[in-house]
Coordinates of C-alpha atoms in Angstrom, one line a residue:
Chain D
X1 CA 0.0 0.0 0.0
X2 CA 1.4 3.4 -0.9
X3 CA 0.1 6.8 0.2
X4 CA -1.0 8.9 -2.8
X5 CA 1.2 11.9 -3.7
X6 CA 0.2 15.4 -2.9
X7 CA -2.8 14.3 -0.8
X8 CA -4.7 13.8 -4.1
X9 CA -8.0 12.1 -2.9
X10 CA -8.2 8.5 -4.0
X11 CA -11.8 7.8 -4.9
X12 CA -13.8 4.7 -5.6
X13 CA -17.1 3.6 -7.2
X14 CA -18.8 0.3 -6.3
X15 CA -21.1 -1.6 -8.7
X16 CA -23.3 -4.4 -7.2
X17 CA -24.6 -6.7 -9.9
X18 CA -27.6 -8.9 -9.3
X19 CA -31.4 -9.2 -9.9
X20 CA -31.7 -10.7 -6.4
X21 CA -30.7 -7.5 -4.7
X22 CA -33.2 -5.3 -6.7
X23 CA -36.1 -7.8 -6.1
X24 CA -35.4 -7.7 -2.3
X25 CA -34.8 -11.5 -2.2
X26 CA -31.3 -10.9 -1.0
X27 CA -30.3 -8.1 1.3
X28 CA -27.0 -6.6 0.3
X29 CA -24.3 -6.9 2.8
X30 CA -21.3 -5.9 0.7
X31 CA -22.0 -2.1 0.5
X32 CA -21.6 -1.5 4.2
X33 CA -18.6 -3.8 4.4
X34 CA -16.8 -2.1 1.4
X35 CA -17.7 1.4 2.7
X36 CA -16.0 0.6 6.1
X37 CA -13.2 -1.1 4.5
X38 CA -12.3 1.7 2.1
X39 CA -12.7 4.5 4.8
X40 CA -10.2 2.6 6.8
X41 CA -7.8 2.6 3.9
X42 CA -8.3 6.3 3.3
X43 CA -10.1 5.7 0.0
X44 CA -13.3 7.8 -0.6
X45 CA -16.2 5.7 -1.7
X46 CA -18.0 8.3 -3.8
X47 CA -20.7 6.3 -5.6
X48 CA -22.5 3.0 -5.5
X49 CA -24.7 1.6 -8.2
X50 CA -26.9 -1.6 -8.1
X51 CA -27.8 -2.9 -11.6
X52 CA -29.6 -6.1 -12.8
X53 CA -28.1 -9.0 -14.6
X54 CA -28.3 -7.3 -18.0
X55 CA -25.2 -6.9 -20.1
X56 CA -26.0 -3.3 -21.3
X57 CA -26.7 -2.1 -17.9
X58 CA -23.4 -3.5 -16.6
X59 CA -21.4 -2.2 -19.4
X60 CA -22.8 1.3 -19.1
X61 CA -22.4 1.4 -15.3
X62 CA -18.8 0.0 -15.3
X63 CA -17.7 2.6 -18.1
X64 CA -19.3 5.5 -16.2
X65 CA -17.6 4.5 -12.9
X66 CA -14.2 3.7 -14.2
X67 CA -13.8 7.0 -15.9
X68 CA -14.9 9.0 -12.8
X69 CA -12.9 7.2 -10.1
X70 CA -9.4 5.9 -9.1
X71 CA -10.8 2.5 -8.5
X72 CA -13.9 0.6 -9.3
X73 CA -15.0 -2.6 -7.4
X74 CA -17.8 -4.9 -8.5
X75 CA -19.6 -7.8 -6.7
X76 CA -21.7 -10.5 -8.1
X77 CA -22.3 -12.5 -11.3
X78 CA -19.1 -14.4 -11.6
X79 CA -20.4 -17.9 -10.7
X80 CA -21.0 -20.9 -13.1
X81 CA -24.7 -20.3 -14.1
X82 CA -26.4 -18.8 -17.2
X83 CA -27.2 -15.6 -15.2
X84 CA -23.5 -14.9 -14.3
X85 CA -22.6 -12.5 -17.1
X86 CA -20.3 -10.1 -15.3
X87 CA -17.0 -11.3 -16.8
X88 CA -18.4 -11.1 -20.4
X89 CA -19.8 -7.7 -19.6
X90 CA -16.6 -6.3 -18.3
X91 CA -14.7 -7.6 -21.4
X92 CA -17.3 -5.8 -23.6
X93 CA -16.9 -2.6 -21.5
X94 CA -13.1 -2.7 -22.1
X95 CA -13.5 -3.8 -25.7
X96 CA -11.3 -6.9 -25.2
X97 CA -11.8 -10.6 -26.1
X98 CA -12.7 -13.2 -23.3
X99 CA -12.0 -16.8 -23.2
X100 CA -11.0 -19.5 -20.7
X101 CA -7.9 -18.3 -19.0
X102 CA -5.1 -21.0 -18.7
X103 CA -4.2 -19.7 -15.1
X104 CA -7.7 -19.8 -13.9
X105 CA -8.3 -23.2 -15.6
X106 CA -5.3 -24.6 -13.7
X107 CA -6.7 -23.3 -10.3
X108 CA -10.1 -25.0 -11.0
X109 CA -8.4 -28.2 -12.3
X110 CA -6.5 -28.3 -9.0
X111 CA -9.6 -27.8 -7.0
X112 CA -12.1 -30.3 -8.6
X113 CA -11.7 -34.1 -8.5
X114 CA -10.7 -35.5 -11.9
X115 CA -13.7 -35.4 -14.4
X116 CA -15.7 -32.9 -12.3
X117 CA -14.5 -29.7 -14.0
X118 CA -17.8 -29.5 -16.0
X119 CA -18.4 -27.0 -18.8
X120 CA -20.6 -24.9 -16.3
X121 CA -17.7 -24.9 -13.8
X122 CA -15.2 -24.0 -16.6
X123 CA -17.3 -20.8 -17.2
X124 CA -15.7 -19.5 -14.0
X125 CA -12.4 -19.5 -15.8
X126 CA -13.5 -17.1 -18.4
X127 CA -11.4 -14.0 -17.9
X128 CA -11.0 -10.9 -20.1
X129 CA -7.8 -10.7 -22.0
X130 CA -5.1 -8.7 -20.1
X131 CA -6.6 -9.1 -16.6
X132 CA -4.8 -10.2 -13.5
X133 CA -6.5 -12.8 -11.3
X134 CA -7.6 -12.1 -7.8
X135 CA -7.3 -15.0 -5.4
X136 CA -10.3 -16.7 -3.9
X137 CA -9.2 -18.7 -0.8
X138 CA -12.7 -19.7 0.0
X139 CA -14.0 -21.5 -3.2
X140 CA -11.1 -21.1 -5.6
X141 CA -12.8 -19.6 -8.7
X142 CA -10.8 -16.3 -9.0
X143 CA -11.9 -12.8 -9.4
X144 CA -9.9 -10.5 -11.7
X145 CA -8.6 -6.9 -12.2
X146 CA -8.5 -5.2 -15.5
X147 CA -7.5 -1.5 -15.7
X148 CA -8.8 0.1 -12.6
X149 CA -11.7 -2.3 -12.2
X150 CA -11.7 -5.1 -9.6
X151 CA -14.2 -7.9 -10.2
X152 CA -15.3 -9.9 -7.1
X153 CA -17.8 -12.5 -6.1
X154 CA -21.2 -11.6 -4.5
X155 CA -21.2 -14.1 -1.7
X156 CA -20.0 -11.8 1.2
X157 CA -17.5 -14.3 2.7
X158 CA -15.8 -14.6 -0.7
X159 CA -16.0 -10.9 -1.5
X160 CA -14.4 -10.0 1.9
X161 CA -11.5 -12.5 1.3
X162 CA -11.0 -11.1 -2.2
X163 CA -10.8 -7.5 -0.7
X164 CA -8.0 -8.7 1.6
X165 CA -6.2 -10.0 -1.5
X166 CA -6.7 -6.7 -3.4
X167 CA -5.9 -4.2 -0.5
X168 CA -2.1 -4.4 -0.6
X169 CA -2.1 -3.4 -4.3
X170 CA -4.1 -0.2 -3.8
X171 CA -2.8 3.3 -3.3
X172 CA -4.4 5.0 -0.5
X173 CA -5.3 8.5 0.4
X174 CA -4.3 10.6 3.5
X175 CA -6.8 9.1 5.8
X176 CA -9.9 11.0 6.7
X177 CA -10.1 10.9 10.5
X178 CA -13.4 11.5 12.4
X179 CA -14.9 12.4 15.8
X180 CA -18.5 12.1 16.7
X181 CA -20.6 14.1 19.2
X182 CA -23.9 12.7 20.5
X183 CA -26.6 15.2 21.4
X184 CA -29.8 14.3 23.2
X185 CA -31.6 16.8 21.1
X186 CA -33.5 16.9 17.8
X187 CA -31.1 18.1 15.0
X188 CA -33.3 21.1 14.2
X189 CA -32.2 22.6 17.6
X190 CA -28.5 22.5 16.5
X191 CA -28.8 23.1 12.8
X192 CA -28.0 26.8 12.7
X193 CA -24.9 26.6 14.9
X194 CA -23.6 23.5 13.3
X195 CA -24.0 25.3 9.8
X196 CA -21.9 28.2 11.2
X197 CA -19.2 25.9 12.4
X198 CA -19.1 24.2 9.0
X199 CA -18.6 27.6 7.4
X200 CA -15.8 28.5 9.9
X201 CA -14.0 25.2 9.2
X202 CA -14.4 24.6 5.4
X203 CA -11.7 21.9 5.4
X204 CA -13.7 19.7 7.7
X205 CA -16.9 17.8 6.7
X206 CA -19.6 18.1 9.3
X207 CA -22.6 15.7 9.1
X208 CA -25.6 15.9 11.2
X209 CA -27.5 12.5 11.6
X210 CA -31.0 12.4 13.1
X211 CA -31.9 9.2 14.9
X212 CA -35.3 8.1 16.2
X213 CA -34.9 6.1 19.3
X214 CA -38.1 4.9 21.3
X215 CA -40.0 7.7 19.6
X216 CA -37.5 10.4 20.8
X217 CA -35.3 12.3 18.3
X218 CA -31.6 12.5 19.0
X219 CA -28.7 13.6 16.8
X220 CA -25.1 12.5 16.1
X221 CA -22.8 15.0 14.7
X222 CA -19.8 13.6 12.9
X223 CA -16.8 15.8 12.1
X224 CA -14.3 14.6 9.5
X225 CA -10.9 16.0 8.3
X226 CA -7.6 14.9 7.0
X227 CA -6.0 17.4 9.5
X228 CA -5.9 16.5 13.3
X229 CA -5.7 20.1 14.5
X230 CA -8.7 21.3 12.5
X231 CA -10.6 18.2 13.6
X232 CA -10.0 19.0 17.2
X233 CA -10.9 22.6 16.9
X234 CA -14.1 21.9 14.9
X235 CA -15.1 19.1 17.4
X236 CA -14.6 21.5 20.4
X237 CA -16.9 24.0 18.6
X238 CA -19.5 21.4 18.1
X239 CA -19.4 20.2 21.7
X240 CA -19.7 23.8 22.9
X241 CA -22.8 24.3 20.6
X242 CA -24.4 21.1 21.9
X243 CA -23.8 22.1 25.6
X244 CA -25.1 25.5 24.9
X245 CA -28.3 24.2 23.3
X246 CA -28.9 21.7 26.2
X247 CA -28.4 24.6 28.6
X248 CA -31.0 26.6 26.8
X249 CA -33.4 23.7 26.8
X250 CA -33.0 23.0 30.6
Chain X
X1 CA -53.6 1.9 -7.3
X2 CA -54.2 1.0 -11.0
X3 CA -52.8 -1.8 -12.9
X4 CA -50.8 -0.5 -15.9
X5 CA -52.3 -1.1 -19.4
X6 CA -51.0 -3.7 -21.8
X7 CA -48.8 -5.3 -19.1
X8 CA -46.3 -2.6 -19.7
X9 CA -43.6 -3.0 -17.1
X10 CA -43.7 -0.3 -14.5
X11 CA -40.0 0.4 -13.6
X12 CA -38.3 2.3 -10.8
X13 CA -34.9 3.8 -9.9
X14 CA -33.9 4.5 -6.2
X15 CA -31.5 7.3 -5.2
X16 CA -30.0 7.1 -1.8
X17 CA -28.4 10.4 -0.8
X18 CA -25.9 10.8 2.0
X19 CA -22.1 10.9 2.8
X20 CA -22.9 8.7 5.9
X21 CA -23.8 5.6 3.8
X22 CA -20.7 6.0 1.6
X23 CA -18.4 6.4 4.7
X24 CA -19.9 3.2 6.3
X25 CA -21.0 5.2 9.4
X26 CA -24.6 4.3 8.7
X27 CA -25.6 1.0 7.2
X28 CA -28.5 1.5 4.7
X29 CA -31.8 -0.1 5.5
X30 CA -33.9 1.6 2.9
X31 CA -32.7 -0.4 -0.2
X32 CA -33.9 -3.7 1.0
X33 CA -37.2 -2.3 2.3
X34 CA -38.0 -0.5 -0.9
X35 CA -36.9 -3.5 -3.0
X36 CA -39.4 -5.7 -1.1
X37 CA -42.1 -3.0 -1.2
X38 CA -42.0 -2.4 -4.9
X39 CA -41.8 -6.2 -5.8
X40 CA -45.0 -6.6 -3.7
X41 CA -46.7 -3.9 -5.8
X42 CA -45.5 -5.4 -9.1
X43 CA -43.0 -2.5 -9.8
X44 CA -39.6 -3.5 -11.0
X45 CA -36.8 -1.7 -9.2
X46 CA -34.2 -1.7 -12.0
X47 CA -31.5 0.6 -10.5
X48 CA -30.2 2.0 -7.3
X49 CA -27.6 4.7 -6.9
X50 CA -25.9 6.0 -3.7
X51 CA -24.4 9.5 -4.1
X52 CA -22.8 11.9 -1.6
X53 CA -24.3 15.2 -0.3
X54 CA -23.1 17.1 -3.4
X55 CA -25.5 19.0 -5.6
X56 CA -24.0 18.2 -8.9
X57 CA -23.9 14.5 -8.1
X58 CA -27.6 14.5 -7.0
X59 CA -28.8 16.5 -10.0
X60 CA -27.0 14.2 -12.4
X61 CA -28.3 11.0 -10.8
X62 CA -31.9 12.3 -10.5
X63 CA -32.0 13.3 -14.1
X64 CA -30.5 10.0 -15.4
X65 CA -32.9 8.0 -13.3
X66 CA -36.1 10.0 -14.0
X67 CA -35.6 9.7 -17.8
X68 CA -35.1 6.0 -17.6
X69 CA -37.8 4.9 -15.3
X70 CA -41.5 5.3 -14.6
X71 CA -40.9 6.3 -11.1
X72 CA -37.9 7.5 -9.0
X73 CA -37.7 7.4 -5.3
X74 CA -35.0 9.2 -3.1
X75 CA -34.2 9.0 0.6
X76 CA -32.1 11.3 2.6
X77 CA -31.1 15.0 2.9
X78 CA -34.4 16.7 3.6
X79 CA -33.7 17.7 7.3
X80 CA -32.9 21.0 8.8
X81 CA -29.2 21.1 8.6
X82 CA -26.6 22.7 6.3
X83 CA -25.9 19.3 4.6
X84 CA -29.6 18.7 3.7
X85 CA -29.5 19.8 0.1
X86 CA -31.8 17.3 -1.6
X87 CA -34.8 19.7 -2.1
X88 CA -32.6 22.5 -3.7
X89 CA -30.9 19.8 -5.8
X90 CA -34.2 18.4 -7.0
X91 CA -35.4 21.9 -7.9
X92 CA -32.1 22.4 -9.9
X93 CA -32.6 19.0 -11.7
X94 CA -36.1 20.1 -12.8
X95 CA -35.0 23.7 -13.5
X96 CA -37.8 25.2 -11.2
X97 CA -37.5 27.7 -8.4
X98 CA -37.6 26.7 -4.7
X99 CA -38.8 28.6 -1.7
X100 CA -40.7 28.0 1.6
X101 CA -44.0 26.4 0.7
X102 CA -47.1 27.8 2.5
X103 CA -48.7 24.4 2.9
X104 CA -45.5 22.9 4.4
X105 CA -45.0 26.0 6.6
X106 CA -48.5 25.5 8.0
X107 CA -47.8 21.9 8.8
X108 CA -44.6 22.9 10.7
X109 CA -46.4 25.8 12.5
X110 CA -49.0 23.4 13.7
X111 CA -46.3 21.1 15.0
X112 CA -43.9 23.2 16.9
X113 CA -44.8 25.4 20.0
X114 CA -45.1 29.1 19.2
X115 CA -41.7 30.7 18.6
X116 CA -40.0 27.3 18.0
X117 CA -40.2 27.3 14.2
X118 CA -36.6 28.6 13.8
X119 CA -35.0 29.4 10.5
X120 CA -33.2 26.0 10.5
X121 CA -36.6 24.2 10.9
X122 CA -38.2 26.4 8.3
X123 CA -35.6 25.0 5.8
X124 CA -37.7 21.8 6.0
X125 CA -40.6 23.8 4.4
X126 CA -38.5 24.5 1.3
X127 CA -40.3 22.7 -1.6
X128 CA -39.7 23.0 -5.3
X129 CA -42.4 25.0 -7.2
X130 CA -45.1 22.7 -8.6
X131 CA -44.5 19.8 -6.2
X132 CA -47.1 17.9 -4.1
X133 CA -46.4 17.2 -0.4
X134 CA -46.0 13.7 0.9
X135 CA -47.3 13.3 4.4
X136 CA -44.9 12.5 7.2
X137 CA -47.0 11.1 10.2
X138 CA -43.8 10.6 12.2
X139 CA -42.0 13.9 12.5
X140 CA -44.3 16.1 10.3
X141 CA -41.8 17.7 8.0
X142 CA -43.2 16.5 4.6
X143 CA -41.6 14.9 1.7
X144 CA -42.7 15.8 -1.9
X145 CA -43.4 14.5 -5.4
X146 CA -42.4 16.5 -8.5
X147 CA -43.0 14.9 -11.9
X148 CA -42.2 11.2 -11.4
X149 CA -39.7 11.8 -8.5
X150 CA -40.7 11.1 -5.0
X151 CA -38.5 12.7 -2.3
X152 CA -38.5 11.0 1.2
X153 CA -36.5 11.2 4.4
X154 CA -33.6 8.9 5.1
X155 CA -34.6 7.8 8.6
X156 CA -36.1 4.4 8.0
X157 CA -39.2 4.8 10.2
X158 CA -40.0 8.0 8.3
X159 CA -39.2 6.7 4.9
X160 CA -41.4 3.7 5.4
X161 CA -44.4 5.8 6.5
X162 CA -43.9 8.0 3.4
X163 CA -44.0 5.0 1.2
X164 CA -47.3 4.0 2.7
X165 CA -48.6 7.6 1.8
X166 CA -47.3 7.2 -1.7
X167 CA -48.3 3.7 -2.5
X168 CA -52.0 4.5 -3.4
X169 CA -50.9 7.0 -6.0
X170 CA -48.7 4.6 -8.0
X171 CA -49.7 2.6 -11.0
X172 CA -48.5 -1.0 -10.7
X173 CA -47.4 -3.6 -13.1
X174 CA -48.8 -7.1 -13.5
X175 CA -47.2 -8.7 -10.5
X176 CA -44.1 -10.8 -11.0
X177 CA -44.7 -14.0 -9.0
X178 CA -42.0 -16.3 -7.8
X179 CA -41.2 -19.8 -6.6
X180 CA -38.0 -21.0 -5.0
X181 CA -36.3 -24.4 -4.9
X182 CA -33.6 -25.1 -2.4
X183 CA -31.0 -27.5 -3.4
X184 CA -28.4 -29.0 -1.1
X185 CA -25.8 -28.9 -3.9
X186 CA -23.2 -26.3 -5.1
X187 CA -24.6 -24.3 -8.0
X188 CA -22.0 -25.6 -10.4
X189 CA -23.7 -29.1 -10.3
X190 CA -26.9 -27.6 -11.5
X191 CA -25.8 -24.8 -13.8
X192 CA -26.0 -26.6 -17.1
X193 CA -29.5 -27.9 -16.6
X194 CA -30.8 -24.7 -15.1
X195 CA -29.4 -22.8 -18.2
X196 CA -31.3 -25.2 -20.5
X197 CA -34.5 -24.7 -18.6
X198 CA -34.1 -20.9 -18.9
X199 CA -33.7 -21.3 -22.6
X200 CA -36.9 -23.5 -22.8
X201 CA -38.8 -20.9 -20.8
X202 CA -37.7 -17.5 -22.0
X203 CA -40.7 -15.7 -20.4
X204 CA -39.6 -16.7 -16.9
X205 CA -36.5 -15.3 -15.1
X206 CA -34.5 -18.0 -13.4
X207 CA -31.9 -16.9 -10.9
X208 CA -29.4 -19.2 -9.1
X209 CA -28.1 -18.0 -5.8
X210 CA -25.2 -19.7 -4.1
X211 CA -25.0 -19.8 -0.4
X212 CA -22.1 -20.6 2.0
X213 CA -23.5 -22.2 5.1
X214 CA -21.2 -23.6 7.7
X215 CA -18.5 -23.9 5.1
X216 CA -20.8 -25.9 2.8
X217 CA -22.2 -24.5 -0.5
X218 CA -25.9 -24.9 -1.3
X219 CA -28.0 -23.2 -3.9
X220 CA -31.4 -21.6 -4.1
X221 CA -33.0 -21.3 -7.5
X222 CA -35.7 -18.6 -7.8
X223 CA -38.1 -18.8 -10.8
X224 CA -40.1 -15.6 -11.6
X225 CA -42.8 -15.0 -14.1
X226 CA -45.9 -12.9 -14.6
X227 CA -47.7 -16.1 -15.8
X228 CA -48.9 -18.7 -13.3
X229 CA -48.8 -21.6 -15.8
X230 CA -45.3 -21.0 -17.2
X231 CA -44.1 -20.5 -13.6
X232 CA -45.5 -23.8 -12.6
X233 CA -43.9 -25.6 -15.5
X234 CA -40.5 -24.1 -15.1
X235 CA -40.5 -24.8 -11.4
X236 CA -41.4 -28.4 -12.0
X237 CA -38.5 -28.6 -14.4
X238 CA -36.1 -27.1 -11.9
X239 CA -37.3 -29.5 -9.2
X240 CA -36.7 -32.5 -11.6
X241 CA -33.2 -31.2 -12.3
X242 CA -32.4 -30.9 -8.7
X243 CA -33.7 -34.4 -7.9
X244 CA -31.7 -35.8 -10.8
X245 CA -28.4 -34.1 -9.7
X246 CA -28.9 -35.3 -6.0
X247 CA -29.6 -38.8 -7.4
X248 CA -26.3 -38.7 -9.4
X249 CA -24.4 -37.5 -6.4
X250 CA -25.8 -40.3 -4.1

C-alpha cells in the first residue's frame, strides 16, 4: 500500500450486480462492508450503483464509474450459471476478447476431482484478455482486475476474502479521521450553529444525523478532516454548541 | 392503485443520498425495504444509486434516473441542517424555483410550539415549485413529489411511513410471482440444466443463488414470471433437475 502523492484524494465507485438485490430477495451486505473497508484505507467511496443481470446495464455502469474514479469494485455475477454474465460484460466494457484463461483453468483443475470440471464450472475460468487474477481462498474460482476495475464474487464471505487480497495493491489517500458528538436533542435545535461551524471550518466535513430512538429524536454530529488540528478545533466548537443548546433547553 | 395497461412493465430507480452511507458510518436499511415493497406492488426496481451530499452528483443522478424509469424514489437529505441539500438539488434538476412552501410551513407551524419554528426548521418547508407534498406522520416535515420523482426522508421509520402515503398513487405492473427451490448442492452441479430450462422458458426469469452455510455450499434457485402456468412448468423442471443431480451424487 502506498500513500498517494500530494494528498490527491483517492476515490472509488462500487457496482453491485444482481437481480436478487433489486427484487429484495437478497439483502445486500457488501456495500456497508466495502464502505467501512475503504474508509479505513483512506479511499473515498463516492458512488454506488446496483444494476440487474443485464449486459447493457453492466457495461454502461462500469464505463461511467471507471472514468470517474481511481478504482472501481464490482460484486456479483461471476459464478457458473447462465445468469453470471459479469466477466463477459466487463470484457465488452473494455472492448477486449474473453476466453477460458489457462491460469484460472489450472486453479479449477487443482480444486475439483478428476472429471468434475464440467463445462458450467469452466465458465468460471472465463477472464477478459489482459486481466490479472484475484485470489479466492474460499471457493477457488478467481476474481480479476482489469485496468482500474476489480471484479469480485457476490457471496459476502468470498468478496471479503478477495478484498483482503486486493488491498495491498491499492494506493491509499491521506486518511480521513473523524470524531462524533452525540446530542440528546433533535437536529433542528442544533442546525444553525452547526451550519456556522461548517462555514468556519471549510476543510472539515460536518454531518448531522438524526436518529429516532423509542420515539425520541436525538442527533449524532460527525466531524471529519484529514488534519488533526482542524478536527480537534471543529469538534470542540460542536461540543460547545451542543452544551449551549442543552443549557437553553434546561 | 391502478394496474398498468397492456402489461407494460412499471419500472423504478432509487437514489440514496448521504455521505454517511458511503463512509460506512450508517448502514443503509432503505434499499432492502424499498426492493421488497416495490416487488410486492408489481413495480420492477431496476437501478439503485448512492451518491454523496453534493448538489452536482444529486442533480446528475436524478436526471438520469427520471428519464429511464416510470418512477424515481429518493431517500435522505431533507432535514434542517446545512448538509440537507436534496430539495434544492431536485429543484435544480427540474429547473424550477424553490422557496418556503405555504402548505409545508402551515404543517410545521401546527407542529412546533409558538416561537420554535426556527430558521433552520423552516428550511424543511423549502419545496420546489409545482411539487405535491408527501405526508410524514412521524415527525411532520413533509416529503414531496415532483414529476415522477418522490422525495423521502432517510430515517427508515419516516421513509417507510412516506412509502405508505405514496403507494395508493402509483400505477402498478402485472405482478411478478416467484417460486423458489432449495438444493443441497453447489450451484456448479446444477448450472447446465438450469441454463437449459431458462432457454426453454424465455418468459420466466431464473436466478441461481449460491450460499455458503457452515462452510458448505448450497443453492437456491428462484423462478419468476408474470404467468402462473409458465411459472409452474418451469418450477417443476427445476425440481426435476435438482432431484436428478442429487440422485447422481448419491
